[in-house]
XYZ file of C-alpha atoms in Angstrom:
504
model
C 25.157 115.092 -1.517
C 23.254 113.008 -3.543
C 21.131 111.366 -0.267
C 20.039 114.654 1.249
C 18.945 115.994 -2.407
C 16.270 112.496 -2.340
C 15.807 113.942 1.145
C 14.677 117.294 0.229
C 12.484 116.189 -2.612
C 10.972 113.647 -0.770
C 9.566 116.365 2.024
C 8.910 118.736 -0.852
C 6.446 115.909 -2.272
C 4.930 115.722 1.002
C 4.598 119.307 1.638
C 3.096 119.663 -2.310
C 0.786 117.132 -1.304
C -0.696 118.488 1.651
C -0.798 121.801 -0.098
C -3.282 119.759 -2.335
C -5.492 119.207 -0.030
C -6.358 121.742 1.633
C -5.868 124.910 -0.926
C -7.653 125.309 -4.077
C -7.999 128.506 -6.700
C -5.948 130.582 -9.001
C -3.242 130.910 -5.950
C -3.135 127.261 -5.367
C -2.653 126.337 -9.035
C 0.235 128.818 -9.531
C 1.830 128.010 -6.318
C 1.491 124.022 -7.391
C 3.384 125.123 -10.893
C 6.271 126.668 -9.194
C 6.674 123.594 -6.606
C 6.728 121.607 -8.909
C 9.209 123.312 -10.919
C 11.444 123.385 -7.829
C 11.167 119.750 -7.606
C 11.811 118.933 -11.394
C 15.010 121.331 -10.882
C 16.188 119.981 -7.571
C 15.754 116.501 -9.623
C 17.873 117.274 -12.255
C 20.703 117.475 -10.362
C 20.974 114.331 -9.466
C 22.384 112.710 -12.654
C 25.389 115.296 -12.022
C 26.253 114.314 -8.233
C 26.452 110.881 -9.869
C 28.504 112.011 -12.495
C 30.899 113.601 -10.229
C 31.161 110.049 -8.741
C 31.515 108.916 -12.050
C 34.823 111.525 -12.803
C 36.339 111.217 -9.281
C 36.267 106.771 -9.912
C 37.216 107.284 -13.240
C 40.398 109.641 -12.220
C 41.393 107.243 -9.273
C 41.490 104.745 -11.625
C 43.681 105.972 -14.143
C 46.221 107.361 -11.372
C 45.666 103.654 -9.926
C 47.308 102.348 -13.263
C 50.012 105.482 -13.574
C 51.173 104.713 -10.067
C 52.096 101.039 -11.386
C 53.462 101.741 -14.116
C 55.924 104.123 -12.156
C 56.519 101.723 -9.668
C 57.534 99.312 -12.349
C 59.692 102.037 -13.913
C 61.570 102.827 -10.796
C 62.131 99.023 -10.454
C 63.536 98.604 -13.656
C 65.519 101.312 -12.650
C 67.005 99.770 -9.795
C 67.269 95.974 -11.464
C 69.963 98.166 -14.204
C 71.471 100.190 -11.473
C 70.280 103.372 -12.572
C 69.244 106.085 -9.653
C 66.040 108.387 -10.700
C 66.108 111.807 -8.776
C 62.741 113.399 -7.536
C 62.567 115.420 -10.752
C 62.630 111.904 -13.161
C 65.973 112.539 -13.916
C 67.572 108.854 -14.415
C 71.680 108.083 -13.974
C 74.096 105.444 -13.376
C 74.479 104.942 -9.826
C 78.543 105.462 -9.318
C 78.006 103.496 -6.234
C 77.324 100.407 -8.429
C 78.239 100.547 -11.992
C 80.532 102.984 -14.089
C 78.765 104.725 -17.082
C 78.833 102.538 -20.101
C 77.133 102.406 -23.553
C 75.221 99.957 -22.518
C 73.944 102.209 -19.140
C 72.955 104.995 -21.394
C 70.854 102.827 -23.060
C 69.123 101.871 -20.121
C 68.417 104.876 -18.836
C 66.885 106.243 -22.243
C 64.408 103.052 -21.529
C 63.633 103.566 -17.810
C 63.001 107.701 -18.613
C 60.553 106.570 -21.301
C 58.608 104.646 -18.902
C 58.800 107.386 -16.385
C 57.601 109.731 -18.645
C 55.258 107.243 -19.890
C 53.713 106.545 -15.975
C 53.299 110.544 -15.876
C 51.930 111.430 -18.821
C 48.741 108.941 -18.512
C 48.595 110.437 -14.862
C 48.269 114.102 -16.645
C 45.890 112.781 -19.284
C 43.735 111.353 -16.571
C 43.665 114.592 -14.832
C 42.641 116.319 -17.410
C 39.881 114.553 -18.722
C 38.945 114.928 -14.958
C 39.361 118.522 -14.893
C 37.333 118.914 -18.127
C 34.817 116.962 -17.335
C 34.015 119.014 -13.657
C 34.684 122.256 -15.822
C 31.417 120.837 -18.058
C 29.264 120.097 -14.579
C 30.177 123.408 -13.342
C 28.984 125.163 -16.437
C 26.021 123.798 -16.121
C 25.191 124.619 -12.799
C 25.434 128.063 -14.152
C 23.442 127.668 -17.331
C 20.891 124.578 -16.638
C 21.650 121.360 -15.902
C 19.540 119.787 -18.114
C 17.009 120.624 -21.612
C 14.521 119.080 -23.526
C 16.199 117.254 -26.907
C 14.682 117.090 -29.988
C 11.965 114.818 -30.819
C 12.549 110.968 -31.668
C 13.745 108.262 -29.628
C 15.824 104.705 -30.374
C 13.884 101.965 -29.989
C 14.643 99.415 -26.985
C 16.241 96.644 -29.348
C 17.856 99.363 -31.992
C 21.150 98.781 -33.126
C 23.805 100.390 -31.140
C 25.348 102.164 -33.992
C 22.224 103.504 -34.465
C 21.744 104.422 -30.719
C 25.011 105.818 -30.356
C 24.286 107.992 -33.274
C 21.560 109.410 -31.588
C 23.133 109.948 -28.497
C 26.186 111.745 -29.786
C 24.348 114.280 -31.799
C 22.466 115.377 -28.184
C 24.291 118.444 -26.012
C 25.111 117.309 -22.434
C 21.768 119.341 -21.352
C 19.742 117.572 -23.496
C 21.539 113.592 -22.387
C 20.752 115.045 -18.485
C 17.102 115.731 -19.550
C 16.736 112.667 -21.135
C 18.534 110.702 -17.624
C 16.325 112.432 -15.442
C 13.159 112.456 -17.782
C 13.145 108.355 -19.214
C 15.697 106.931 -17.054
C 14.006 103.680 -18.480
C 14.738 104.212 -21.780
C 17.871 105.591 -21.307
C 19.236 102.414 -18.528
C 18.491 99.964 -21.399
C 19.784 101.022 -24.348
C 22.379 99.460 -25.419
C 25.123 101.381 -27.455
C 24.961 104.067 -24.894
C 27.795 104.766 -22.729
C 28.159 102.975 -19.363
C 28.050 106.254 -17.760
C 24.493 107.503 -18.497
C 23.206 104.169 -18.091
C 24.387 103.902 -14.533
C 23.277 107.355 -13.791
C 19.881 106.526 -15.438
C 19.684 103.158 -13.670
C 20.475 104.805 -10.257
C 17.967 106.952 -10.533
C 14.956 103.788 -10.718
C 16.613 102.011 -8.033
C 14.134 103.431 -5.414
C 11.057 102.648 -7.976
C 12.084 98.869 -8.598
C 11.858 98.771 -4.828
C 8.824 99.964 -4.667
C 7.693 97.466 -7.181
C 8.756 94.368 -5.369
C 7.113 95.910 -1.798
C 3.672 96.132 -3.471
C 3.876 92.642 -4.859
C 4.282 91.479 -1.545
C 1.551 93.570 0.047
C -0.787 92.029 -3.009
C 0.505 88.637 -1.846
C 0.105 89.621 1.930
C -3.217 90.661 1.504
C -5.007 87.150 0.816
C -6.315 85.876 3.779
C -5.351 83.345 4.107
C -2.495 83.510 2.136
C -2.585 79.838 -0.506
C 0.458 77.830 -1.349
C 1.122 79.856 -4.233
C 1.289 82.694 -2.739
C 3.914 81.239 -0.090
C 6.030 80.388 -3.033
C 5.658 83.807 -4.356
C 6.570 85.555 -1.068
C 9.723 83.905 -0.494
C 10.154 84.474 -4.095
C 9.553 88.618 -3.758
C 11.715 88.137 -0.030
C 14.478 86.419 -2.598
C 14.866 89.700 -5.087
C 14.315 92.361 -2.354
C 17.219 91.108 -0.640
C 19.131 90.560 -4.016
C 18.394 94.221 -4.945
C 19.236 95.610 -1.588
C 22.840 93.399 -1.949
C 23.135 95.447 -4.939
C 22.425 98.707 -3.743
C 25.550 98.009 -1.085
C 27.622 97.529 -3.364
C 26.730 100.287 -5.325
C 27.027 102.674 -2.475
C 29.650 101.367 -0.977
C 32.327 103.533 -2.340
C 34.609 100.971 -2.464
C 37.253 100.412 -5.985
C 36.298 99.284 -8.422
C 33.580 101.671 -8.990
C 30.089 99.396 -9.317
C 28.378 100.332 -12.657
C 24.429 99.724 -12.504
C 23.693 98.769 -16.801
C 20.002 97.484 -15.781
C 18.181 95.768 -13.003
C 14.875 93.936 -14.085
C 12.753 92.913 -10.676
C 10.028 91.161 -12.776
C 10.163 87.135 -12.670
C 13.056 85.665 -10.995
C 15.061 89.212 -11.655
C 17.540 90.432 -13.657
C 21.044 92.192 -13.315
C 23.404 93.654 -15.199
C 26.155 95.437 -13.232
C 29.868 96.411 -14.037
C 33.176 96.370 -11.793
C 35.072 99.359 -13.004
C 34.237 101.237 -16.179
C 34.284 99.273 -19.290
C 33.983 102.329 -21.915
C 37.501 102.941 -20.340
C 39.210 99.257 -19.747
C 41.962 97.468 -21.263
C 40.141 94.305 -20.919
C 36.846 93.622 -20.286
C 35.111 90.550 -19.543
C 31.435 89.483 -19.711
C 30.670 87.054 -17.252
C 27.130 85.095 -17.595
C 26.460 82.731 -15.262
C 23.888 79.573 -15.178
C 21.185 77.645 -14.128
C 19.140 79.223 -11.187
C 20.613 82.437 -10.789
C 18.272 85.333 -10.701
C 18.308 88.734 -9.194
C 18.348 87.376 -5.240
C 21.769 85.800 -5.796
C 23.135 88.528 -8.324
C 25.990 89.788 -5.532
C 26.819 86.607 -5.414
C 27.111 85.894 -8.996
C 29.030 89.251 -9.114
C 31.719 87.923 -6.407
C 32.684 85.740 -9.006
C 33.123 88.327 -11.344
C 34.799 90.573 -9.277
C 37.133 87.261 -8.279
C 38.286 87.751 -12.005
C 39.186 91.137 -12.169
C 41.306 90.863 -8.656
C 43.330 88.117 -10.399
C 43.551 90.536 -12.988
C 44.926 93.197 -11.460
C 47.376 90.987 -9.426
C 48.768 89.900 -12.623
C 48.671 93.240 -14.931
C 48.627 96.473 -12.027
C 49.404 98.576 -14.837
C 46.461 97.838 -17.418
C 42.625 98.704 -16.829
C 40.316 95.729 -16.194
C 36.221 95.862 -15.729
C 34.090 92.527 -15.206
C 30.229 92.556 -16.078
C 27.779 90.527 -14.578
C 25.296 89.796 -17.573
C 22.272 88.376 -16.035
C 19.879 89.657 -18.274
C 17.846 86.453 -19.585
C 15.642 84.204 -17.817
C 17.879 81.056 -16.419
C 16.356 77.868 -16.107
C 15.257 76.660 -12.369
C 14.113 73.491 -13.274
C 15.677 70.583 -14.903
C 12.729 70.040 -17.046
C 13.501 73.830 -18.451
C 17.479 73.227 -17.934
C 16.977 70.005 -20.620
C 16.147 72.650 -23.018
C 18.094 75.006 -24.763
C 15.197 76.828 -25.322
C 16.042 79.489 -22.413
C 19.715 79.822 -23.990
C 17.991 80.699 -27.769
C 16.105 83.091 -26.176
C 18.958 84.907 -24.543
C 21.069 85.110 -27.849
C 19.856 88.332 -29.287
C 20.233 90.184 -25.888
C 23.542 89.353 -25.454
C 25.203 89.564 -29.076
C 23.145 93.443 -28.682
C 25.086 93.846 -25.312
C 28.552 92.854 -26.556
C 27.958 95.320 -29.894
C 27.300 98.031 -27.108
C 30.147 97.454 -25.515
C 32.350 98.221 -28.668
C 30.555 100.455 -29.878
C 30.552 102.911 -26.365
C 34.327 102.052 -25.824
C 36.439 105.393 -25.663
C 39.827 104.944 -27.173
C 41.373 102.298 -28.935
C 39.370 98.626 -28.797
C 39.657 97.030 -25.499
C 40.083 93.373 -25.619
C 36.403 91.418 -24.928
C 36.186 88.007 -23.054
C 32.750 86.502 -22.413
C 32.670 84.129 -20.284
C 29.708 81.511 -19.798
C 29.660 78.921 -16.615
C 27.353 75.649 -16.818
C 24.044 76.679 -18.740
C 25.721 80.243 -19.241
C 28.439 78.293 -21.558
C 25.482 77.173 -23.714
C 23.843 80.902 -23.824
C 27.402 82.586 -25.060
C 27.760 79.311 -27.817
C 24.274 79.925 -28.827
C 24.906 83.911 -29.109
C 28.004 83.020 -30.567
C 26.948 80.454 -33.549
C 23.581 81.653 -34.231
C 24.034 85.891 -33.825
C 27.990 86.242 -33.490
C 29.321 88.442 -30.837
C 31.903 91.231 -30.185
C 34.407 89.206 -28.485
C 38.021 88.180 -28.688
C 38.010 85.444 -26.492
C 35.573 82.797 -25.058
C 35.957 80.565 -21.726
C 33.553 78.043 -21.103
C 33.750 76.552 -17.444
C 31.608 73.357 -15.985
C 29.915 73.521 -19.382
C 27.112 71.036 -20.170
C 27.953 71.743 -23.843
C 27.690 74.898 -25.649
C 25.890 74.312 -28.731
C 28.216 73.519 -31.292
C 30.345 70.730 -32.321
C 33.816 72.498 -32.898
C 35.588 75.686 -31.814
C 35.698 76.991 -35.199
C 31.554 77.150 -35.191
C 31.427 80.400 -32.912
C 32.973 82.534 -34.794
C 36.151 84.194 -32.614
C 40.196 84.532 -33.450
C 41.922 81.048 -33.735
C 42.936 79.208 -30.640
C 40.491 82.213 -28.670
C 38.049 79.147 -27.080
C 38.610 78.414 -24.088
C 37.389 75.626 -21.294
C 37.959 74.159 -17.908
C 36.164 71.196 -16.336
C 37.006 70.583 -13.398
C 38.224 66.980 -12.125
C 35.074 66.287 -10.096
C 32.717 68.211 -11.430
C 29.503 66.077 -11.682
C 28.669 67.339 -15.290
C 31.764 64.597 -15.986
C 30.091 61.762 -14.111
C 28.958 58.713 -15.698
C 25.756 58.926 -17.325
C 22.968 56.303 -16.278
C 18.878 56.768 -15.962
C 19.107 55.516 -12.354
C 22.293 58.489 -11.306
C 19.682 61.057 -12.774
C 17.259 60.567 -9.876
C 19.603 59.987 -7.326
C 22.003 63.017 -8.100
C 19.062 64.904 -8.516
C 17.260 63.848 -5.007
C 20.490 64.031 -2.681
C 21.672 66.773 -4.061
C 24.157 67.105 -6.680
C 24.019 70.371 -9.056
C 20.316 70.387 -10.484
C 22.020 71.025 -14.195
C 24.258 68.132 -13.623
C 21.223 65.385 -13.110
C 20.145 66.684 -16.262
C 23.269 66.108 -17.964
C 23.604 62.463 -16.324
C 20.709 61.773 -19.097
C 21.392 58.266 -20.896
C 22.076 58.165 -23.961
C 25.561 60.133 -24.090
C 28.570 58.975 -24.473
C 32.235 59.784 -24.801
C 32.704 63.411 -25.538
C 28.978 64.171 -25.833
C 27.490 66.326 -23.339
C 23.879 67.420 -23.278
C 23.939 70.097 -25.564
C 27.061 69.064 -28.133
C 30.515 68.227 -27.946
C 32.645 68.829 -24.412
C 34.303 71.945 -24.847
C 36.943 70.909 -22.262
C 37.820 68.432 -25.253
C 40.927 68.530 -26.774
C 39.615 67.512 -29.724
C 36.378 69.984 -29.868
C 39.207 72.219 -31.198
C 39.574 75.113 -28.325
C 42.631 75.205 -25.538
C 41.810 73.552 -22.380
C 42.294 75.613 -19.034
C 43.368 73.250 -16.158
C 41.481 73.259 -13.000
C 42.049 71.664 -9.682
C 39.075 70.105 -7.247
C 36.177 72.016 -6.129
C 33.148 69.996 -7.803
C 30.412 72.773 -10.257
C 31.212 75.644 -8.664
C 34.703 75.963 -7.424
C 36.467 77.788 -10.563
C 36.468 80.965 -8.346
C 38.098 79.299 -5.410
C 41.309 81.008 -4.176
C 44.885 78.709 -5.476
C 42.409 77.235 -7.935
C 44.570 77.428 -11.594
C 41.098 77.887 -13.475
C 40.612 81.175 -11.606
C 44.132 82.163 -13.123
C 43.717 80.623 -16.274
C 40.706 83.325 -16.675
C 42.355 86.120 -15.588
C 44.981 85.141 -18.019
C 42.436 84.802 -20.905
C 40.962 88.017 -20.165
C 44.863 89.835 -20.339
C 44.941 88.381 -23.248
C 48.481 86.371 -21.967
């Protein structure tokens, strides 16, 4: 529904437009009013189609985990040879057993879980039901209205934002979405759901952005070195962002959560697999040197990696993975020598993680950030310096994370976590000649820079090797796959994550 509403208001624009043109006078002005009117209404829908998405996701999900839970119910069941009848009814099988004691009490425990299975499948229907009731309402009464006056700051608190947003009616939240989608995709403390719906709605306009910085580039004739770079550069993020865009379309579970897209620079992304304000466990994944917004699917893969492991081990809890990609990663090792980039980054992400908490519904979820080569250094820094809203931290092909011991960053004891893998170049020997060389034939750019002389032992580039037993954390074994084969199917890091993120 959603694609023939940006239809319609597209060809209304055009009509409104040519209407313009060629019409002018008391007639013209009123009949420009009303059009536009039409088109402000006809927009305002739009943040509700998505929100029906949003409810439809949300319910699959939650009948997703019910459906386990019943399944491991039933299987219990049959393990104690007990029969369960189509009603729930639960009984020694005669075939099998006689009735005991002990039977009875088995059958008290598999008709709890039964009853447990069905009653989060009726609570998930009717926050469902509610929820459409609330949308259809609306379409009687006005989707959307002007709030009051005042607006959070990008950067407030989110207590403070969450505040805001809670003393707001649902008309007034829809005007805001449809009104400052900007404001609203980036404000941390907000839930998940009007930031997606907000960030949808700009997906067309950051688009449009990166196609008119490559007609400006286009248009020198002819077109310098720099502006080569910058082309493939602009090519780079317009294929990242339309990578993004298919998987946010693509209807596929989980449900693809759009918390902020940045097209400026190299490009940012912040995107979520499944709904964290409504997740068990939910892990923030921030990834390393180079990435930027033309590799952010990719980055996501890895995320999403995660959360299947996840739900291969724990069917019956709610998992969501973010891709936080919302600083500016180092491309060159000059900039990667630095932690400079990772200082920078600190504030944004300790903000992000307090968001999370704070837009959770329900009781806490359990928070795992997770930072991979010069992402391990960004969480440390967030960590140590700011603190963050996390119960666990994994640190994988880290090049050092900007502390000396475990106990520096600030999370539950024997919560730090690490894997290194076997050959991972960042645990090569260190020598001025193996920087050039690993550097020129191509080994990982961040690992030339951590073949630096100078360090020895235990000492990486940026502190102590959190892979270290003795840096104080738990070490996460990995088998072979060099800097960035963590993900890799059969690898034990990949389920020593998921395993970190359950919490088990």
């Amino acid at each position: 529904m959603a694609r023939p509403l940006d239809r319609r208001l597209g060809e209304l624009r055009a009509a409104t437009g040519r209407l313009r043109d060629g019409w002018s006078g008391t007639a013209a002005t009123a009949a420009d009013t009303r059009l536009n009117g039409l088109r402000d209404e006809l927009a305002s829908i739009a943040p509700a189609l998505i929100e029906v998405d949003q409810v439809l996701a949300e319910l699959a999900g939650g009948l997703a985990v019910a459906k386990a839970r019943l399944s491991q119910a039933v299987a219990q069941a049959d393990a104690a040879g007990l029969l369960v009848d189509r009603s729930g009814a639960v009984r020694v099988d005669p075939a099998r057993y006689r009735p005991t004691e002990r039977a009875g009490v088995a059958a008290a425990g598999v008709a709890a879980a039964l009853r447990a299975a069905l009653d989060g499948a009726a609570a998930a229907d009717r926050v469902a039901a509610d929820r459409l009731d609330e949308l259809a309402r609306a379409a009687g009464t006005g989707w959307a209205s002007p709030p009051p006056p005042g607006r959070p700051a990008l950067g407030a608190t989110p207590t403070l934002v969450s505040a805001w947003w809670a003393g707001l009616t649902p008309a007034q939240r829809r005007w805001l979405i449809v009104r400052e989608p900007a404001l609203v995709g980036r404000l941390d403390g907000l839930p998940v759901a009007a930031r997606d719906q907000a960030n949808r709605l700009r997906l067309d306009a950051w688009r449009t952005e990166l196609l008119a910085e490559r007609r400006r580039l286009l248009s020198q004739v002819p077109p310098g070195p720099l502006a080569l770079i910058r082309l493939r550069g602009v090519a780079g993020r317009l294929a990242g962002l339309d990578a993004l865009v298919g998987r946010l379309t693509a209807g596929e579970a989980p449900r693809a959560y759009l918390l902020g897209v940045d097209p400026a620079g190299e490009g940012r992304a912040v995107v979520a697999l499944g709904d964290p304000d409504h997740a068990d466990r939910v892990l923030t994944y921030v990834p390393g040197m180079t990435a930027g917004l033309d590799d952010a699917s990719g980055e996501l893969g890895r995320a999403a990696r995660v959360l299947e492991r996840c739900a291969a081990l724990a069917p019956d809890e709610r998992s969501a993975a973010v891709l936080w990609l919302d600083y500016d990663a180092p491309d060159l090792l000059t900039e990667a020598a630095s932690a400079g980039q990772a200082r920078d980054a600190g504030p944004a992400l300790h903000r992000f993680q307090e968001g999370l908490r704070v837009s959770h519904d329900g009781p806490p979820a359990r928070q795992t950030v997770l930072g991979h080569s010069y992402g391990s250094l960004v969480v440390g820094v967030a960590a140590r310096e700011h603190g963050l809203a996390a119960d666990a931290l994994v640190f994988v092909g880290s090049p050092g994370v900007g502390a000396s011991h475990a106990t520096e960053l600030g999370v539950p004891p024997g919560e730090v976590w690490a894997s290194s893998a076997p050959d991972d170049v960042i645990r090569a020997a260190r020598s001025p000649d193996e920087l050039g060389r690993r550097a020129l034939f191509g080994a990982a750019p961040l690992a030339a820079v951590l073949s630096w002389p100078g360090r020895t032992g235990h000492e990486l580039w940026f502190g102590h090797d959190p892979a270290d037993p003795g840096f104080g954390g738990r070490v996460l074994p990995s088998g072979r796959g060099g800097h960035t084969g963590y993900w890799e199917a059969g690898n034990p890091a990949l389920d020593g994550m998921a395993r970190v993120v359950l919490g088990r």
